[in-house]
Coordinates of C-alpha atoms in Angstrom, one line a residue:
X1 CA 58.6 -109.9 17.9
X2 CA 61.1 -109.3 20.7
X3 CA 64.2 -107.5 21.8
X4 CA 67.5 -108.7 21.7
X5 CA 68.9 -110.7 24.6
X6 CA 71.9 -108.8 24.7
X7 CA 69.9 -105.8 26.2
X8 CA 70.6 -107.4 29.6
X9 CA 73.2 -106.0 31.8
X10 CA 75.9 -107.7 33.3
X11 CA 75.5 -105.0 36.4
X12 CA 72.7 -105.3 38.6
X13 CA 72.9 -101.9 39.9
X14 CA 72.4 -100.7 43.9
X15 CA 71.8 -97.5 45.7
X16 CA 74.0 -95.0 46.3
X17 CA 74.4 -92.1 49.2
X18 CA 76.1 -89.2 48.3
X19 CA 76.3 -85.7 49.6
X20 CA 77.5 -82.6 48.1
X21 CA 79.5 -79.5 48.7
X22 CA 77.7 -76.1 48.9
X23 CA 78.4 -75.5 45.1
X24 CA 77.2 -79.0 43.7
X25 CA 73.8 -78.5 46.3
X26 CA 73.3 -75.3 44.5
X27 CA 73.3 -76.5 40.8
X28 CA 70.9 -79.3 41.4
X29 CA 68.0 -77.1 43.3
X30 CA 68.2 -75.8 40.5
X31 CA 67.5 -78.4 38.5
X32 CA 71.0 -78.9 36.3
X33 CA 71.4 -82.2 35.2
X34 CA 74.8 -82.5 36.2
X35 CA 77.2 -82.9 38.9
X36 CA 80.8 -82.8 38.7
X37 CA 83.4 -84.8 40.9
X38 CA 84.5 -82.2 42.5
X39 CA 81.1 -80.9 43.7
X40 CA 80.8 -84.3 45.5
X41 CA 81.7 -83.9 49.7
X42 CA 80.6 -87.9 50.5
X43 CA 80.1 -91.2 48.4
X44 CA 80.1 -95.0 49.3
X45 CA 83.7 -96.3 48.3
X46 CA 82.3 -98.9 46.0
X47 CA 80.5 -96.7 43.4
X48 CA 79.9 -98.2 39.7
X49 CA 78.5 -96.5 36.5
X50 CA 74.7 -97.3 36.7
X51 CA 74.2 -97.4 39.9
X52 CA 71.5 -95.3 41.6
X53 CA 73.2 -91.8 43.2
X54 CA 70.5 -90.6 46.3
X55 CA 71.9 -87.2 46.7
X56 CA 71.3 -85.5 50.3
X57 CA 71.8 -81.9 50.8
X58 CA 75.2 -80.6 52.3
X59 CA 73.5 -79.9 56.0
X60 CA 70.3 -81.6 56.6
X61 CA 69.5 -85.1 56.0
X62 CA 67.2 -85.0 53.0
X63 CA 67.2 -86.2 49.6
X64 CA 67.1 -83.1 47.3
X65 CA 67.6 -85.9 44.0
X66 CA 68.2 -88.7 42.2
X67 CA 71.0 -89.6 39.5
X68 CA 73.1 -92.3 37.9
X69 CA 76.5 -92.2 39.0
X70 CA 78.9 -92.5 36.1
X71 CA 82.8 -93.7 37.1
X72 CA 84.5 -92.7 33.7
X73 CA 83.2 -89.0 33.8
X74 CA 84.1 -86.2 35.3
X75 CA 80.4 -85.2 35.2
X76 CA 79.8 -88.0 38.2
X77 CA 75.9 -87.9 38.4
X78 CA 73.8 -87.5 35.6
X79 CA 70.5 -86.1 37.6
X80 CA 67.1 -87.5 36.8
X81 CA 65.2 -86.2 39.6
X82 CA 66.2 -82.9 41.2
X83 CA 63.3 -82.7 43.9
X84 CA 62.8 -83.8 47.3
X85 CA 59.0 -85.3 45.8
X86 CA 59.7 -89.4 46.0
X87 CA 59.5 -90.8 43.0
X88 CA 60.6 -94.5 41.7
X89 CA 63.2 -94.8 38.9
X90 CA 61.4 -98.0 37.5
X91 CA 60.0 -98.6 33.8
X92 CA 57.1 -96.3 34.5
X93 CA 59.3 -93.2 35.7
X94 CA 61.2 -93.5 32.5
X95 CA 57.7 -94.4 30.5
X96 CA 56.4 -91.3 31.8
X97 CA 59.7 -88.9 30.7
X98 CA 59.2 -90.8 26.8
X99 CA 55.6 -89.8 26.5
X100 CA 56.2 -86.3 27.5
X101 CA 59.7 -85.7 25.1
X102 CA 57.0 -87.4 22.0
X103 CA 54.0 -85.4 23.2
X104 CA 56.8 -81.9 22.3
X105 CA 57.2 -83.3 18.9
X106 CA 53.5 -83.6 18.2
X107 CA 53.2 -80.1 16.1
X108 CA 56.5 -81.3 13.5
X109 CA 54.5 -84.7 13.1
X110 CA 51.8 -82.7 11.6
X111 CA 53.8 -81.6 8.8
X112 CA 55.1 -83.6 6.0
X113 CA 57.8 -85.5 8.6
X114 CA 58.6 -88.7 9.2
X115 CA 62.2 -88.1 10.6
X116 CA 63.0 -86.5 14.8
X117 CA 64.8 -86.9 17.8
X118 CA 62.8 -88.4 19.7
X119 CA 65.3 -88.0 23.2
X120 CA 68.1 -84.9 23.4
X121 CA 70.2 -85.9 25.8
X122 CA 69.8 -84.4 29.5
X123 CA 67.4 -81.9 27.9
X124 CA 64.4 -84.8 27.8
X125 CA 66.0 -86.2 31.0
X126 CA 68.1 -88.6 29.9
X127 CA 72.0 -87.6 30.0
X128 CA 74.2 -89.2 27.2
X129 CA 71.4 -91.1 25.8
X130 CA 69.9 -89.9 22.3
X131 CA 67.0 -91.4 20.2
X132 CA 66.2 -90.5 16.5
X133 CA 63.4 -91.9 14.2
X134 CA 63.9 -92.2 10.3
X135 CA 60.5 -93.0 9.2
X136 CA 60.0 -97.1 10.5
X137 CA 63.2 -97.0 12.1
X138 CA 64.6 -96.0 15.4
X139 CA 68.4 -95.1 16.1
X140 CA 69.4 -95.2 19.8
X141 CA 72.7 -93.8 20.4
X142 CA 74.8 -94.8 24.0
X143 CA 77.3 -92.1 25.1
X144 CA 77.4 -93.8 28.9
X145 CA 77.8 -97.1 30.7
X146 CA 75.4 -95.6 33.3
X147 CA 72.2 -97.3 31.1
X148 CA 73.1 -100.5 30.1
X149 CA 71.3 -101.7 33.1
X150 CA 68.6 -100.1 31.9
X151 CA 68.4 -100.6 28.6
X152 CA 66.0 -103.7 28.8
X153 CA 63.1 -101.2 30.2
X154 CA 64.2 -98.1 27.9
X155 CA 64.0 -99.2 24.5
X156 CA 60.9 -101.4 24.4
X157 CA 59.4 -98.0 25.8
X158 CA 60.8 -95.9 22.9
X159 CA 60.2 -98.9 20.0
X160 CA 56.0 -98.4 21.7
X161 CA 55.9 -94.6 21.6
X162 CA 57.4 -94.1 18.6
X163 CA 55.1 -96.9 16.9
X164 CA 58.9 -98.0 15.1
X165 CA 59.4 -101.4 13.6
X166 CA 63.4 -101.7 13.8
X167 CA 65.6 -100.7 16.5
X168 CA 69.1 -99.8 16.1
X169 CA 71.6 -99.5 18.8
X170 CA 74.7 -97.2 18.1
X171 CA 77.6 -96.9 20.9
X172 CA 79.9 -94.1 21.3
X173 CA 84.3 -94.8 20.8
X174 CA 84.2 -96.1 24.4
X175 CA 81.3 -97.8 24.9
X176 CA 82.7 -100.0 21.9
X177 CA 85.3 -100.6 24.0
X178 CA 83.9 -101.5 26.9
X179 CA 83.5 -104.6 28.7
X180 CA 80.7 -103.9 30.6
X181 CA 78.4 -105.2 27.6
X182 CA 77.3 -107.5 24.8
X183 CA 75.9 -105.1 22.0
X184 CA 77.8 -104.7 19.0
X185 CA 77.9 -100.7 17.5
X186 CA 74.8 -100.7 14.7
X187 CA 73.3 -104.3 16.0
X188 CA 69.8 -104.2 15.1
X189 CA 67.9 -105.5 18.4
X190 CA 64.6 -105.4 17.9
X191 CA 62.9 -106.0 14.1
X192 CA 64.8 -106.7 10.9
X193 CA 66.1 -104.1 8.3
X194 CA 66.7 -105.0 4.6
X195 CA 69.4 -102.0 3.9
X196 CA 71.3 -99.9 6.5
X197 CA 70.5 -97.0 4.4
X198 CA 66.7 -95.7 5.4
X199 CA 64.6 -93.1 3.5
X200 CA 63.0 -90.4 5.4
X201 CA 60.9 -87.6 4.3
X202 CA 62.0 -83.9 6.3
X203 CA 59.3 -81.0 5.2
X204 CA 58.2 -82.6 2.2
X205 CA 62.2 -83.5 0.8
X206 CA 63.4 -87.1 0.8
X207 CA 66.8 -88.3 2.1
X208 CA 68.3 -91.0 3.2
X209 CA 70.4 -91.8 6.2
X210 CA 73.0 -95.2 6.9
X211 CA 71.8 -96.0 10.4
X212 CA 74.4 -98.7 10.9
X213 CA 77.6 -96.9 9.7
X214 CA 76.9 -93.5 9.0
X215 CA 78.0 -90.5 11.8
X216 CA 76.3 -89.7 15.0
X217 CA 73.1 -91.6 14.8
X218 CA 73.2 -91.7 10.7
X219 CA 72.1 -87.9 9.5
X220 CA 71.8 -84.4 11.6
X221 CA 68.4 -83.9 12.0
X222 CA 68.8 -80.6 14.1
X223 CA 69.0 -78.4 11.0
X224 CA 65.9 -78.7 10.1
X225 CA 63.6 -75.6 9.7
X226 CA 66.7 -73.6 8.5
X227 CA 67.1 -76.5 5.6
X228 CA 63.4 -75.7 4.8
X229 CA 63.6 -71.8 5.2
X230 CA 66.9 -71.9 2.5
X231 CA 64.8 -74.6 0.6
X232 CA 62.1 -71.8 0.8
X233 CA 64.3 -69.0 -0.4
X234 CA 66.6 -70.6 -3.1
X235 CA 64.2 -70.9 -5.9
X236 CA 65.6 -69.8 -9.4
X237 CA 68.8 -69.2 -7.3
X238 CA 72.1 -70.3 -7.4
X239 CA 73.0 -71.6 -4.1
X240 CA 76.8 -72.5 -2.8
X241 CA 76.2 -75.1 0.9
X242 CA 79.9 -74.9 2.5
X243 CA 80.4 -77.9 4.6
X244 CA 77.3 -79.4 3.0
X245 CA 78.2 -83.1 4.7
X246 CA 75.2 -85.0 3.5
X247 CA 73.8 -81.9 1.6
X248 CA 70.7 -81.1 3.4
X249 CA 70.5 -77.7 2.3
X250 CA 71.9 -78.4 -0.4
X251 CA 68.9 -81.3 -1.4
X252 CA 66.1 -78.9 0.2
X253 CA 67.6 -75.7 -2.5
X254 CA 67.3 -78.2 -5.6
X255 CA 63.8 -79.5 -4.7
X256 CA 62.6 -76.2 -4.2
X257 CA 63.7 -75.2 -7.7
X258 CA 67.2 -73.4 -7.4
X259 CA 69.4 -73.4 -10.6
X260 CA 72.6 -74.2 -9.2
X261 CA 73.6 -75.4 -6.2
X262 CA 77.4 -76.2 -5.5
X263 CA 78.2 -78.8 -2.4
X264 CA 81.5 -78.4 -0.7
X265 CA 82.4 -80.6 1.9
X266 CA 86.1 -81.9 2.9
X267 CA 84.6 -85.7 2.2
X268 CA 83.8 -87.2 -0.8
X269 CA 82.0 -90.2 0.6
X270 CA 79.8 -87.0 2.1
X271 CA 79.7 -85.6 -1.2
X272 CA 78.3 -88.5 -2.9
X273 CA 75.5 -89.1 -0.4
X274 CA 74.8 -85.2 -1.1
X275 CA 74.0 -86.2 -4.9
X276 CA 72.3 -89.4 -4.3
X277 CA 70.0 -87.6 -1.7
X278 CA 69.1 -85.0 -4.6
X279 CA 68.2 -88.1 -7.3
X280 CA 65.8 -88.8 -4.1
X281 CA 63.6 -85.9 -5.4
X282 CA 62.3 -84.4 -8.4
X283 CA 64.8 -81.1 -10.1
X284 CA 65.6 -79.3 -12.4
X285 CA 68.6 -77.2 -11.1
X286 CA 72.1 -78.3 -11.4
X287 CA 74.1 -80.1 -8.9
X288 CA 78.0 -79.6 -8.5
X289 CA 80.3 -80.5 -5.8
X290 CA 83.5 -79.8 -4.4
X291 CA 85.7 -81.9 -2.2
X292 CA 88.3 -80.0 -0.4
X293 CA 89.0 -77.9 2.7
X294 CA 86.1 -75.0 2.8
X295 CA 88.4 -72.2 4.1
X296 CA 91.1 -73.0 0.6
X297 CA 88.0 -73.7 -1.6
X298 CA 86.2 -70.4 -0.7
X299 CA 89.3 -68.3 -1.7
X300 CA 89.7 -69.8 -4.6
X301 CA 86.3 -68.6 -5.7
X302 CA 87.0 -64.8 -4.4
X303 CA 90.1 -65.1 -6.5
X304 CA 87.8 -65.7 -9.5
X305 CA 85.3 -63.7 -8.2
X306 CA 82.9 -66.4 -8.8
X307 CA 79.6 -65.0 -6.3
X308 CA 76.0 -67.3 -5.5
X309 CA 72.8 -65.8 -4.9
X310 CA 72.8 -67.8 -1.7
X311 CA 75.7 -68.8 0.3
X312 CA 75.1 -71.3 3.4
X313 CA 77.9 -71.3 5.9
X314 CA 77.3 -74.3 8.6
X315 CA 81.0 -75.5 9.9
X316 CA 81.2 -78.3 12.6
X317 CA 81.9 -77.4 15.8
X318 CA 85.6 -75.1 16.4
X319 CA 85.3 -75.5 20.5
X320 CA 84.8 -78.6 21.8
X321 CA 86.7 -77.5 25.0
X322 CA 87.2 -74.3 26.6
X323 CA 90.9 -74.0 25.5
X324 CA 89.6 -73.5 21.9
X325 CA 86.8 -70.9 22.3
X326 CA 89.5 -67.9 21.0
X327 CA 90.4 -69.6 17.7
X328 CA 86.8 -70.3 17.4
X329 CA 85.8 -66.8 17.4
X330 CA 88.4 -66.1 14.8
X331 CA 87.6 -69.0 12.5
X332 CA 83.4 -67.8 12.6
X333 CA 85.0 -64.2 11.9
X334 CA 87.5 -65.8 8.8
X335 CA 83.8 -67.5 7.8
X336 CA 81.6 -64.8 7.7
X337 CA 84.3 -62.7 5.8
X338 CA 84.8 -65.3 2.8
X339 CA 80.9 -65.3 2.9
X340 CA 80.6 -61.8 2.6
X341 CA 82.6 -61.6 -0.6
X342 CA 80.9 -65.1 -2.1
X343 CA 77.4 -63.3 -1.8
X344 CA 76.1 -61.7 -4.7
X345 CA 74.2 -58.6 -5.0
X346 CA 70.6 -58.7 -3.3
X347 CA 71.7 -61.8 -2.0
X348 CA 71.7 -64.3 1.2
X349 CA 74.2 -65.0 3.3
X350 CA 73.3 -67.6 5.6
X351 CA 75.8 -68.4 8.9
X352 CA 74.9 -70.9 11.4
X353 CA 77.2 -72.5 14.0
X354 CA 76.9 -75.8 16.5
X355 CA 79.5 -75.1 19.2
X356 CA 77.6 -75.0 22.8
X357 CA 80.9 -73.0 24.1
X358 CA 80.2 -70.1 21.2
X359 CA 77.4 -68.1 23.1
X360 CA 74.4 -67.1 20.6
X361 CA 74.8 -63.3 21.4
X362 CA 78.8 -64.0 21.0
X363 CA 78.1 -65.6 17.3
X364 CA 75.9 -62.7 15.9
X365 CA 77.8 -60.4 17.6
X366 CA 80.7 -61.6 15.6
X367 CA 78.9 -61.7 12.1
X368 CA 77.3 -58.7 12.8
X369 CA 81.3 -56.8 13.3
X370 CA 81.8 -58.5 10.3
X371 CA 80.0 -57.7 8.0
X372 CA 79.3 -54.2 9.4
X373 CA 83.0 -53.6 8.8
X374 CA 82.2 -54.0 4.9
X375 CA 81.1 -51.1 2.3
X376 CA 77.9 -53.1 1.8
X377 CA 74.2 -52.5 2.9
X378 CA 72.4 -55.5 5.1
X379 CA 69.6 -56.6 7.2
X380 CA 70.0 -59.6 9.6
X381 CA 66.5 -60.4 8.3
X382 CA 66.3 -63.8 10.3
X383 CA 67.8 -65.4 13.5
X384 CA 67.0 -69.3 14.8
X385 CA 68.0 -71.6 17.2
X386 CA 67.0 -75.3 18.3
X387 CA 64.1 -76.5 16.0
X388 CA 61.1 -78.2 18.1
X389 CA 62.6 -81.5 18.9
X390 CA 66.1 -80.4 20.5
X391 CA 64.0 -78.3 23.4
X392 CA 66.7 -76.4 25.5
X393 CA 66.0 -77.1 29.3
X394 CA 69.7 -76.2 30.7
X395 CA 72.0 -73.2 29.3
X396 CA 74.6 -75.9 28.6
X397 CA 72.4 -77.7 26.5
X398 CA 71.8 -74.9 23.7
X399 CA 74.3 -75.3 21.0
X400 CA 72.8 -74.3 17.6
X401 CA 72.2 -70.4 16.1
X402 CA 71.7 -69.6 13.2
X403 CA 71.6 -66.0 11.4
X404 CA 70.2 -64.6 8.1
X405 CA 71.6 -61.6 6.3
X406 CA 70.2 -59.8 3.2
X407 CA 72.2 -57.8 1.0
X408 CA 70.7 -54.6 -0.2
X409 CA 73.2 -54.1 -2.9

């Protein structure tokens, strides 16, 4: 079996020399993995996406890293290397950066778990590049033009280490439009696959995930533990998963014997994955949903006074730029409000957020105010962040928290 042809580049990439300002030297002795435009003092005039960025420091002559220089972002160089140790960006470099992201996922391959990233982004070393596994399949998602020449020497790597049988290669908005390449968004390059939508087993629960049309890479596998932990918590309950998507808390509640659990997502194409990922398993509860906008949906309940015995609370990101960090905060406050009222006595309130510009300590800060403000007893019995195969190694990079509050009356 081999990979597609079409893994080829069209760009055979060259060397670049560039040198930064003080500020842009600074950031990668530290080790962040990127460097903005504006942090860059001296570059050859004939720069292209993929091709190799030497960086020198500002004064003396002497490489303090490597990168991949990337023309359509204002992130320029996407480090690799930030050392002055010589090193060769060649199949083995990247062999070696593969084996040690698998060898971190080792311990959730022990449990009952056939579904993980396998590469996050700049935090396994390779900026705007993810890989996820669903069971005999392996998702690679391309945010950046800067590896298509590399492509041909990545995914064979990541096909080996994850032992996978199908490779699927997904393309973010612009790569689609780009010239630069052959691959089709969802082309399946390596292997064969019968259906686009793959089971996969998380902690025990079975779900399914469209690998060739579905969002990011197919399913969010980040949520992980938290799905088990509410799984965990939710038996004999009645459970209400606000912005449920695909319902994986939703799924791991009903398998682990809740009574009632109530998806409510703003899609209904969501909402119908959510039910046919709960016929994937083995319950006895009942399993309603709701299509509609969460923040309209939730009053509506209040106004009935219709409370669960566990209410999940997981929106999708409200800052994806700095600009909307302030209406952010107010939204996760408007959120943890409308929760407050929807939990029932003795019960959970679960509120988790994904948006990297949200601080952790700002978000439970904000929950804590909250609900603090209310008449009611609690105990912020639980907080989490990144489950073991999105490993943080830049603040930038840490984006999920989530917190756990028990009502004592």
């Amino acid at each position: 079996m081999s990979f597609s042809i079409k893994l080829k580049s069209k760009y055979t990439p060259k060397r670049l020399a560039i040198k930064l300002n003080a500020k842009g030297e600074q950031f990668v002795l530290k080790g962040h993995p990127w460097v903005f435009s504006n942090n860059i003092a001296k570059i050859n005039d004939n720069a292209k996406s993929g091709d190799l960025a030497i960086v020198f420091s500002k004064n003396k002559n002497r490489v303090i890293g490597l990168g991949l220089y990337d023309a359509n972002s204002p992130i320029r160089i996407k480090m690799l290397h930030s050392s002055a140790e010589k090193v060769e960006i060649n199949a083995t470099f990247f062999k070696n950066i593969i084996e040690k992201a698998f060898s971190k996922r080792l311990s959730l391959l022990k449990t009952n778990t056939n579904s993980y990233r396998l590469l996050f982004g700049e935090n396994d070393g390779f900026p705007g590049l993810i890989a996820d596994v669903y069971a005999s399949v392996l998702v690679v998602k391309i945010y950046s033009e800067i590896w298509l020449p590399y492509l041909e020497i990545i995914i064979p790597n990541l096909q080996q280490t994850s032992k996978t049988e199908t490779v699927v290669v997904r393309l973010s908005r612009s790569l689609e439009k780009s010239k630069s390449h052959q691959l089709i968004n969802g082309e399946v390059v390596y292997g064969s696959l019968k259906n686009e939508v793959v089971e996969f087993v998380e902690h025990g629960v079975n779900f399914s995930a469209n690998v060739i049309k579905g969002h990011k890479t197919g399913y969010f596998l980040d949520h992980r533990a938290n799905r088990k932990q509410v799984g965990e918590w939710s038996k004999g309950k009645t459970v209400l998963d606000v912005f449920s998507y695909a319902g994986g808390f939703s799924v791991h509640a009903l398998a682990n014997g809740a009574k009632e659990v109530t998806s409510l997502d703003i899609s209904k194409q969501a909402l119908e994955i959510a039910i046919e990922n709960g016929k994937l398993n083995s319950y006895s509860g009942q399993h309603k949903i709701i299509a509609g906008d969460a923040f309209a949906e939730l009053k509506k309940f209040i106004k009935k006074q219709i409370t669960f015995d566990v209410v999940v609370i997981d929106p999708p990101s409200f800052a994806k730029q700095a600009s909307e960090i302030e209406l952010a905060r107010k939204k996760y406050a408007q959120l943890a409000e409308l929760g407050e009222q929807l939990t029932g006595r003795n019960g959970l309130l679960v509120l988790a957020s994904c948006s990297s510009r949200v601080l952790a300590e700002t978000f439970f800060d904000i929950n804590n105010q909250v609900l603090s403000s209310t008449h009611r007893k609690y105990d912020c019995i639980l907080k989490t962040l990144h489950d073991t195969d999105h490993p943080i190694s830049f603040p930038e990079g840490a984006y999920l928290k989530c917190g756990y509050y028990r009502f004592s009356n």
